[in-house]
């Protein structure tokens, strides 16, 4: 491990750092002090390099031979060698090439822009029903009743899973993804038990596919495509675990924060009411401003210099996507501000931010996430008028997902029209 003075900043991998929301001011202070800093971590006892520069994050992300996800996992937490070998190395997010490429080839073929576009009609019907369920009440708990519904329904439907099982998956993925938050997961053992529940379900799906092959994502993963062989049962259950968790929590998180930001900026919300064709641009700004996944880890596989820092073999490296997405040198002097018209000034905004990562682990569900967000806000914005926060927002305690656990809102009740 490298030996150099620790930077005097707040510990960015302590889950408590995010328990009351994103520490924007501290992240700005860190970012303006340079692209990479050596940090102490009393919570886990392993110092780390905090990377906040886009050029440096891109370099690390695009060179998995130098910076491994597999050696110590892609997560900030420390795990025993036994846990890494038995559990974590089976997850695609914790794989390096060439192992990670097998499942990615199949999913890339399944989630092409053309394929995703074909889901729009079904997703829009779901979005309409979700808003229908709360519109006449004039109030709701936005996270569970609205934001969480479409991403979960969508991924379950694409996997051929009955809608009546969605509550189980909602609870399981919450416990898995937010195991650092005692209000959402009792402890590590509870998170592991939730994971095993999902794995059991995946094994059942694999068995059903053998008896009755289907033309859905599950079928593609097990059957393979013209360009990629299918996964064996072990590979499938681990990939399914990640697919369900990441495909659900991430879009829920950005949708929740997007609604929060629109309530905090009513003038921008009104702009979207008046200009609904600008909603896709607004969704891109939501992705930039409140990235779902806060950070990821890499491990240096040899001595290397990055951003003027001498990183040693075995060093822990943290890529902080959230702070790079607020970089004034990239997004302008007002990068710390939310602006739904930013994409009109920066037409390739979608390509400039790192909400979906970059490199070997670039998110394969980008088209799906953008579609879900767009159709959801195209239903929310014209129908849930004059929304206001009711009480305090409850954030999740996590160094992985930038989540909101609870957000009660009020809005003008929608008057139901009588049938003609």
Short mmCIF file of C-alpha atoms in Angstrom, two decimals:
data_model
loop_
_atom_site.label_atom_id
_atom_site.label_comp_id
_atom_site.label_asym_id
_atom_site.label_seq_id
_atom_site.Cartn_x
_atom_site.Cartn_y
_atom_site.Cartn_z
CA UNK A 1 0.00 0.00 0.00
CA UNK A 2 1.23 3.49 -0.82
CA UNK A 3 2.73 5.61 1.92
CA UNK A 4 1.91 9.33 1.67
CA UNK A 5 0.01 11.92 3.73
CA UNK A 6 -3.75 11.55 3.84
CA UNK A 7 -5.86 14.31 2.31
CA UNK A 8 -7.87 16.33 4.83
CA UNK A 9 -11.34 15.60 3.46
CA UNK A 10 -14.47 13.85 4.62
CA UNK A 11 -14.30 10.07 4.17
CA UNK A 12 -16.13 9.45 0.90
CA UNK A 13 -16.67 5.72 1.40
CA UNK A 14 -18.22 6.01 4.86
CA UNK A 15 -21.97 5.31 4.37
CA UNK A 16 -22.74 7.95 7.02
CA UNK A 17 -21.40 10.56 4.60
CA UNK A 18 -24.51 10.06 2.44
CA UNK A 19 -27.11 9.40 5.15
CA UNK A 20 -28.55 12.92 4.83
CA UNK A 21 -28.13 13.30 1.09
CA UNK A 22 -25.22 14.01 -1.22
CA UNK A 23 -22.47 16.23 0.33
CA UNK A 24 -22.25 18.55 -2.68
CA UNK A 25 -20.08 21.23 -1.07
CA UNK A 26 -17.48 18.76 0.20
CA UNK A 27 -17.34 17.04 -3.16
CA UNK A 28 -16.78 20.40 -4.86
CA UNK A 29 -13.95 21.16 -2.42
CA UNK A 30 -12.31 17.82 -3.18
CA UNK A 31 -12.74 18.16 -6.93
CA UNK A 32 -11.25 21.65 -7.02
CA UNK A 33 -8.21 20.41 -5.08
CA UNK A 34 -7.17 17.98 -7.79
CA UNK A 35 -8.27 14.84 -9.65
CA UNK A 36 -6.94 12.26 -7.19
CA UNK A 37 -6.37 12.19 -3.43
CA UNK A 38 -5.01 9.65 -0.94
CA UNK A 39 -7.64 9.09 1.74
CA UNK A 40 -7.82 7.42 5.14
CA UNK A 41 -10.73 5.13 5.98
CA UNK A 42 -11.01 4.38 9.71
CA UNK A 43 -14.28 2.51 9.11
CA UNK A 44 -12.60 -0.32 7.18
CA UNK A 45 -8.94 0.26 7.91
CA UNK A 46 -7.81 0.32 4.28
CA UNK A 47 -6.65 3.65 2.79
CA UNK A 48 -7.69 4.43 -0.77
CA UNK A 49 -7.16 6.73 -3.73
CA UNK A 50 -10.23 8.88 -4.39
CA UNK A 51 -10.48 9.71 -8.10
CA UNK A 52 -12.69 12.66 -9.08
CA UNK A 53 -11.26 13.72 -12.47
CA UNK A 54 -13.06 12.50 -15.59
CA UNK A 55 -9.87 11.92 -17.56
CA UNK A 56 -8.48 9.80 -14.72
CA UNK A 57 -11.74 7.89 -14.21
CA UNK A 58 -11.92 7.15 -17.93
CA UNK A 59 -8.32 5.94 -18.04
CA UNK A 60 -8.80 3.62 -15.07
CA UNK A 61 -12.14 2.32 -16.36
CA UNK A 62 -10.76 1.54 -19.82
CA UNK A 63 -7.71 -0.38 -18.60
CA UNK A 64 -8.92 -3.42 -16.66
CA UNK A 65 -5.53 -5.10 -17.05
CA UNK A 66 -4.06 -2.32 -14.86
CA UNK A 67 -7.09 -1.72 -12.63
CA UNK A 68 -9.04 -4.81 -11.67
CA UNK A 69 -12.66 -5.22 -10.60
CA UNK A 70 -12.03 -8.88 -9.83
CA UNK A 71 -9.08 -8.71 -7.43
CA UNK A 72 -10.98 -7.17 -4.49
CA UNK A 73 -14.45 -6.65 -6.08
CA UNK A 74 -15.88 -3.44 -7.58
CA UNK A 75 -17.45 -2.43 -4.25
CA UNK A 76 -15.90 -0.16 -1.63
CA UNK A 77 -16.48 -2.59 1.24
CA UNK A 78 -13.80 -5.05 2.33
CA UNK A 79 -14.51 -8.76 1.93
CA UNK A 80 -12.69 -11.88 3.06
CA UNK A 81 -10.78 -13.86 0.42
CA UNK A 82 -13.27 -16.70 0.99
CA UNK A 83 -16.30 -14.47 0.30
CA UNK A 84 -14.63 -13.07 -2.81
CA UNK A 85 -13.89 -16.54 -4.15
CA UNK A 86 -17.24 -18.16 -3.31
CA UNK A 87 -19.65 -15.25 -3.88
CA UNK A 88 -18.39 -12.00 -5.31
CA UNK A 89 -16.23 -13.20 -8.20
CA UNK A 90 -19.35 -14.83 -9.68
CA UNK A 91 -21.00 -11.43 -10.19
CA UNK A 92 -20.43 -9.78 -13.57
CA UNK A 93 -19.78 -6.42 -11.93
CA UNK A 94 -16.78 -7.99 -10.18
CA UNK A 95 -15.32 -9.64 -13.28
CA UNK A 96 -12.51 -8.60 -15.58
CA UNK A 97 -12.26 -9.50 -19.27
CA UNK A 98 -12.56 -12.02 -20.77
CA UNK A 99 -14.90 -13.58 -18.15
CA UNK A 100 -17.29 -10.63 -18.05
CA UNK A 101 -17.75 -10.51 -21.83
CA UNK A 102 -19.86 -13.66 -22.18
CA UNK A 103 -23.04 -12.38 -20.53
CA UNK A 104 -22.52 -8.83 -21.81
CA UNK A 105 -22.59 -10.02 -25.43
CA UNK A 106 -25.99 -11.62 -24.91
CA UNK A 107 -27.51 -8.67 -23.05
CA UNK A 108 -26.11 -6.18 -25.55
CA UNK A 109 -27.93 -8.05 -28.30
CA UNK A 110 -31.14 -8.05 -26.23
CA UNK A 111 -31.07 -4.38 -25.19
CA UNK A 112 -30.37 -2.77 -28.56
CA UNK A 113 -32.03 0.63 -29.13
CA UNK A 114 -34.43 -0.95 -31.64
CA UNK A 115 -35.42 -3.71 -29.21
CA UNK A 116 -35.89 -1.26 -26.35
CA UNK A 117 -38.01 1.06 -28.51
CA UNK A 118 -40.40 -1.84 -29.05
CA UNK A 119 -41.15 -1.87 -25.30
CA UNK A 120 -42.43 1.71 -25.23
CA UNK A 121 -46.13 0.97 -25.68
CA UNK A 122 -46.14 -1.56 -22.84
CA UNK A 123 -44.09 0.65 -20.55
CA UNK A 124 -46.32 3.64 -21.23
CA UNK A 125 -49.38 1.62 -20.28
CA UNK A 126 -47.67 0.65 -17.01
CA UNK A 127 -46.70 4.29 -16.36
CA UNK A 128 -50.27 5.43 -16.98
CA UNK A 129 -51.61 2.83 -14.55
CA UNK A 130 -49.05 3.83 -11.91
CA UNK A 131 -50.15 7.47 -12.05
CA UNK A 132 -53.81 6.40 -12.21
CA UNK A 133 -53.39 4.68 -8.85
CA UNK A 134 -52.43 7.91 -7.03
CA UNK A 135 -53.67 10.79 -9.20
CA UNK A 136 -57.09 11.28 -7.60
CA UNK A 137 -55.69 11.17 -4.06
CA UNK A 138 -53.50 14.24 -4.37
CA UNK A 139 -50.81 12.66 -2.24
CA UNK A 140 -48.49 9.65 -2.25
CA UNK A 141 -45.24 8.23 -0.98
CA UNK A 142 -43.47 8.83 -4.26
CA UNK A 143 -40.60 6.33 -4.02
CA UNK A 144 -42.52 3.12 -3.47
CA UNK A 145 -45.83 4.06 -5.08
CA UNK A 146 -44.45 5.72 -8.22
CA UNK A 147 -40.68 5.68 -8.80
CA UNK A 148 -40.12 2.04 -7.90
CA UNK A 149 -43.03 0.60 -9.84
CA UNK A 150 -42.10 0.92 -13.52
CA UNK A 151 -38.44 -0.21 -13.30
CA UNK A 152 -39.45 -3.26 -11.30
CA UNK A 153 -42.46 -4.11 -13.47
CA UNK A 154 -40.38 -3.63 -16.61
CA UNK A 155 -37.46 -5.86 -15.68
CA UNK A 156 -39.75 -8.56 -14.28
CA UNK A 157 -41.93 -8.49 -17.39
CA UNK A 158 -38.92 -8.69 -19.68
CA UNK A 159 -37.77 -11.71 -17.67
CA UNK A 160 -41.18 -13.37 -17.85
CA UNK A 161 -41.82 -13.05 -14.10
CA UNK A 162 -45.45 -12.62 -12.94
CA UNK A 163 -46.38 -9.13 -11.72
CA UNK A 164 -47.75 -10.56 -8.47
CA UNK A 165 -44.18 -11.45 -7.45
CA UNK A 166 -42.98 -7.84 -7.66
CA UNK A 167 -43.43 -7.12 -3.94
CA UNK A 168 -41.09 -9.99 -3.09
CA UNK A 169 -38.49 -8.66 -5.50
CA UNK A 170 -38.96 -5.12 -4.15
CA UNK A 171 -38.15 -6.33 -0.63
CA UNK A 172 -35.32 -8.61 -1.70
CA UNK A 173 -33.53 -5.99 -3.80
CA UNK A 174 -33.93 -3.33 -1.10
CA UNK A 175 -32.31 -5.65 1.43
CA UNK A 176 -29.53 -6.62 -0.98
CA UNK A 177 -28.65 -3.14 -2.24
CA UNK A 178 -29.09 -1.17 0.99
CA UNK A 179 -27.49 -3.56 3.47
CA UNK A 180 -25.59 -0.62 5.02
CA UNK A 181 -28.90 0.95 6.09
CA UNK A 182 -30.31 -0.69 9.21
CA UNK A 183 -33.81 0.53 8.37
CA UNK A 184 -33.80 -1.45 5.10
CA UNK A 185 -31.67 -4.48 5.98
CA UNK A 186 -31.08 -5.87 9.45
CA UNK A 187 -27.49 -6.93 8.76
CA UNK A 188 -25.15 -8.59 6.29
CA UNK A 189 -26.80 -11.95 6.93
CA UNK A 190 -30.21 -10.52 5.95
CA UNK A 191 -28.72 -9.22 2.70
CA UNK A 192 -27.21 -12.62 1.97
CA UNK A 193 -30.55 -14.33 2.68
CA UNK A 194 -32.31 -11.96 0.27
CA UNK A 195 -29.69 -12.79 -2.35
CA UNK A 196 -30.30 -16.50 -1.86
CA UNK A 197 -34.05 -15.94 -2.33
CA UNK A 198 -33.37 -14.33 -5.71
CA UNK A 199 -30.94 -17.12 -6.62
CA UNK A 200 -33.58 -19.74 -5.75
CA UNK A 201 -36.04 -17.94 -8.00
CA UNK A 202 -33.46 -17.85 -10.79
CA UNK A 203 -32.88 -21.59 -10.49
CA UNK A 204 -36.64 -22.12 -10.80
CA UNK A 205 -36.69 -19.98 -13.97
CA UNK A 206 -33.79 -21.94 -15.44
CA UNK A 207 -35.59 -25.22 -14.76
CA UNK A 208 -38.80 -23.91 -16.33
CA UNK A 209 -36.85 -22.81 -19.40
CA UNK A 210 -35.54 -26.33 -19.91
CA UNK A 211 -39.12 -27.66 -20.02
CA UNK A 212 -40.67 -24.72 -21.84
CA UNK A 213 -38.16 -22.43 -23.62
CA UNK A 214 -39.32 -18.84 -23.97
CA UNK A 215 -38.34 -15.93 -26.18
CA UNK A 216 -37.44 -13.41 -23.47
CA UNK A 217 -34.30 -12.21 -21.70
CA UNK A 218 -34.15 -15.38 -19.62
CA UNK A 219 -34.37 -17.46 -22.78
CA UNK A 220 -31.65 -15.41 -24.48
CA UNK A 221 -29.30 -15.74 -21.52
CA UNK A 222 -29.73 -19.51 -21.30
CA UNK A 223 -30.02 -20.20 -25.02
CA UNK A 224 -27.49 -17.70 -26.28
CA UNK A 225 -27.53 -15.77 -29.54
CA UNK A 226 -25.99 -16.17 -32.98
CA UNK A 227 -22.85 -14.45 -31.71
CA UNK A 228 -22.64 -15.72 -28.14
CA UNK A 229 -23.20 -19.04 -26.42
CA UNK A 230 -25.67 -19.22 -23.56
CA UNK A 231 -24.85 -19.19 -19.87
CA UNK A 232 -24.74 -22.37 -17.81
CA UNK A 233 -27.03 -22.52 -14.77
CA UNK A 234 -24.42 -21.23 -12.32
CA UNK A 235 -23.49 -18.30 -14.57
CA UNK A 236 -27.15 -17.54 -15.15
CA UNK A 237 -28.25 -17.36 -11.51
CA UNK A 238 -25.45 -14.97 -10.59
CA UNK A 239 -26.10 -12.76 -13.59
CA UNK A 240 -29.84 -12.76 -12.87
CA UNK A 241 -29.11 -11.57 -9.33
CA UNK A 242 -27.23 -8.54 -10.65
CA UNK A 243 -29.71 -7.88 -13.48
CA UNK A 244 -32.69 -7.70 -11.12
CA UNK A 245 -30.95 -5.55 -8.52
CA UNK A 246 -29.24 -3.07 -10.85
CA UNK A 247 -32.13 -2.92 -13.31
CA UNK A 248 -34.54 -1.99 -10.55
CA UNK A 249 -32.78 0.21 -8.01
CA UNK A 250 -30.88 2.51 -10.36
CA UNK A 251 -33.82 3.89 -12.35
CA UNK A 252 -35.94 4.14 -9.20
CA UNK A 253 -33.21 6.27 -7.63
CA UNK A 254 -32.84 8.73 -10.52
CA UNK A 255 -36.63 9.03 -10.92
CA UNK A 256 -37.02 9.83 -7.21
CA UNK A 257 -34.28 12.46 -7.32
CA UNK A 258 -35.68 13.82 -10.57
CA UNK A 259 -39.03 14.47 -8.91
CA UNK A 260 -37.28 16.05 -5.93
CA UNK A 261 -35.38 18.39 -8.22
CA UNK A 262 -38.52 19.39 -10.15
CA UNK A 263 -40.28 20.23 -6.87
CA UNK A 264 -37.25 22.30 -5.81
CA UNK A 265 -37.33 24.13 -9.17
CA UNK A 266 -41.02 24.82 -9.97
CA UNK A 267 -40.11 27.20 -12.78
CA UNK A 268 -38.29 24.38 -14.56
CA UNK A 269 -41.19 22.04 -13.92
CA UNK A 270 -43.54 24.56 -15.52
CA UNK A 271 -41.17 24.80 -18.50
CA UNK A 272 -41.63 21.05 -19.01
CA UNK A 273 -45.40 21.32 -18.60
CA UNK A 274 -45.36 23.90 -21.39
CA UNK A 275 -42.74 22.06 -23.46
CA UNK A 276 -43.27 18.31 -23.03
CA UNK A 277 -40.97 17.60 -25.97
CA UNK A 278 -38.09 18.73 -23.70
CA UNK A 279 -38.71 15.97 -21.14
CA UNK A 280 -36.01 13.69 -22.66
CA UNK A 281 -33.47 16.50 -22.18
CA UNK A 282 -34.64 16.93 -18.59
CA UNK A 283 -34.15 13.23 -17.94
CA UNK A 284 -30.56 13.50 -19.16
CA UNK A 285 -29.95 16.32 -16.69
CA UNK A 286 -31.49 14.23 -13.91
CA UNK A 287 -29.05 11.45 -14.75
CA UNK A 288 -26.13 13.87 -14.66
CA UNK A 289 -27.14 15.70 -11.53
CA UNK A 290 -28.04 12.73 -9.35
CA UNK A 291 -26.23 9.68 -10.63
CA UNK A 292 -27.70 6.45 -9.23
CA UNK A 293 -24.43 4.72 -8.39
CA UNK A 294 -22.14 6.92 -6.33
CA UNK A 295 -18.84 5.15 -6.73
CA UNK A 296 -17.06 1.95 -7.72
CA UNK A 297 -13.77 0.36 -6.74
CA UNK A 298 -10.75 -0.90 -8.65
CA UNK A 299 -7.51 -2.50 -7.45
CA UNK A 300 -4.15 -1.56 -8.99
CA UNK A 301 -2.49 -4.60 -10.55
CA UNK A 302 0.91 -2.93 -10.92
CA UNK A 303 2.69 0.29 -10.05
CA UNK A 304 1.31 3.09 -12.21
CA UNK A 305 1.05 6.88 -12.28
CA UNK A 306 -2.41 8.43 -12.55
CA UNK A 307 -3.13 12.15 -12.39
CA UNK A 308 0.33 12.82 -10.97
CA UNK A 309 -0.13 10.27 -8.17
CA UNK A 310 2.14 7.26 -7.75
CA UNK A 311 -0.21 4.33 -7.27
CA UNK A 312 1.30 1.05 -6.09
CA UNK A 313 0.33 -2.51 -6.91
CA UNK A 314 -2.52 -3.59 -4.63
CA UNK A 315 -3.73 -0.06 -3.86
CA UNK A 316 -7.45 0.51 -3.44
CA UNK A 317 -8.93 3.00 -5.93
CA UNK A 318 -12.38 4.62 -5.68
CA UNK A 319 -13.98 6.14 -8.79
CA UNK A 320 -16.46 8.82 -7.68
CA UNK A 321 -18.88 9.25 -10.58
CA UNK A 322 -21.11 11.70 -8.78
CA UNK A 323 -18.50 14.39 -8.34
CA UNK A 324 -17.16 14.19 -11.90
CA UNK A 325 -20.70 14.84 -13.15
CA UNK A 326 -20.62 18.24 -11.41
CA UNK A 327 -17.28 19.33 -12.85
CA UNK A 328 -17.43 22.99 -13.93
CA UNK A 329 -14.68 22.48 -16.50
CA UNK A 330 -16.94 20.03 -18.35
CA UNK A 331 -20.50 21.21 -17.70
CA UNK A 332 -20.01 24.96 -17.31
CA UNK A 333 -19.85 27.42 -14.43
CA UNK A 334 -23.32 26.38 -13.30
CA UNK A 335 -22.49 22.66 -13.15
CA UNK A 336 -23.56 22.55 -9.50
CA UNK A 337 -27.01 23.79 -10.50
CA UNK A 338 -29.89 21.71 -11.89
CA UNK A 339 -30.97 22.92 -15.33
CA UNK A 340 -33.38 20.99 -17.54
CA UNK A 341 -32.21 23.03 -20.56
CA UNK A 342 -28.55 22.05 -20.20
CA UNK A 343 -28.78 19.56 -23.08
CA UNK A 344 -29.88 22.41 -25.33
CA UNK A 345 -26.53 24.09 -24.58
CA UNK A 346 -24.56 20.82 -24.53
CA UNK A 347 -26.15 18.64 -27.25
CA UNK A 348 -23.92 15.67 -26.43
CA UNK A 349 -24.65 15.86 -22.69
CA UNK A 350 -25.56 12.16 -22.80
CA UNK A 351 -21.98 11.43 -23.84
CA UNK A 352 -20.30 13.83 -21.41
CA UNK A 353 -21.60 12.61 -18.05
CA UNK A 354 -20.66 9.34 -16.38
CA UNK A 355 -24.02 8.35 -14.91
CA UNK A 356 -23.69 4.97 -16.62
CA UNK A 357 -19.96 4.61 -16.09
CA UNK A 358 -17.57 4.03 -18.97
CA UNK A 359 -15.27 1.35 -20.29
CA UNK A 360 -15.61 -2.39 -19.75
CA UNK A 361 -18.39 -1.99 -17.19
CA UNK A 362 -20.44 0.65 -19.00
CA UNK A 363 -24.09 0.01 -18.11
CA UNK A 364 -25.84 -2.20 -20.65
CA UNK A 365 -29.27 -0.92 -19.63
CA UNK A 366 -28.79 2.69 -20.70
CA UNK A 367 -31.47 2.63 -23.42
CA UNK A 368 -33.88 0.86 -21.08
CA UNK A 369 -33.30 3.32 -18.23
CA UNK A 370 -33.78 6.35 -20.49
CA UNK A 371 -37.02 4.92 -21.89
CA UNK A 372 -38.40 4.15 -18.43
CA UNK A 373 -37.58 7.62 -17.15
CA UNK A 374 -39.01 9.37 -20.19
CA UNK A 375 -42.36 7.59 -20.28
CA UNK A 376 -42.70 7.90 -16.49
CA UNK A 377 -42.14 11.67 -16.47
CA UNK A 378 -44.30 12.12 -19.57
CA UNK A 379 -47.13 10.77 -17.41
CA UNK A 380 -46.15 12.44 -14.12
CA UNK A 381 -45.52 16.00 -15.31
CA UNK A 382 -48.90 16.79 -16.95
CA UNK A 383 -50.99 14.89 -14.40
CA UNK A 384 -49.41 15.36 -10.95
CA UNK A 385 -49.64 19.16 -11.03
CA UNK A 386 -48.14 21.55 -8.46
CA UNK A 387 -46.29 18.83 -6.52
CA UNK A 388 -44.85 19.76 -3.15
CA UNK A 389 -42.75 17.93 -0.63
CA UNK A 390 -44.67 16.85 2.47
CA UNK A 391 -42.27 16.44 5.38
CA UNK A 392 -38.59 15.55 5.24
CA UNK A 393 -36.95 13.33 2.65
CA UNK A 394 -35.46 10.15 4.10
CA UNK A 395 -32.25 9.20 2.30
CA UNK A 396 -30.62 5.79 2.29
CA UNK A 397 -27.40 5.20 4.19
CA UNK A 398 -25.21 3.81 1.42
CA UNK A 399 -21.88 4.44 -0.29
CA UNK A 400 -23.10 2.60 -3.38
CA UNK A 401 -26.61 3.77 -4.32
CA UNK A 402 -27.61 7.44 -4.11
CA UNK A 403 -31.04 6.42 -2.90
CA UNK A 404 -34.11 8.02 -1.39
CA UNK A 405 -35.98 5.69 0.96
CA UNK A 406 -39.05 7.81 1.56
CA UNK A 407 -40.47 10.99 0.00
CA UNK A 408 -44.06 11.99 0.70
CA UNK A 409 -45.54 14.54 -1.69
CA UNK A 410 -48.81 16.33 -2.33
CA UNK A 411 -50.20 17.57 -5.65
CA UNK A 412 -53.47 18.76 -7.16
CA UNK A 413 -55.90 15.81 -7.17
CA UNK A 414 -56.85 14.76 -10.66
CA UNK A 415 -60.58 14.97 -11.27
CA UNK A 416 -61.86 11.81 -12.87
CA UNK A 417 -63.93 12.39 -15.98
CA UNK A 418 -67.29 10.66 -16.19
CA UNK A 419 -67.67 8.26 -19.06
CA UNK A 420 -69.70 9.73 -21.92
#
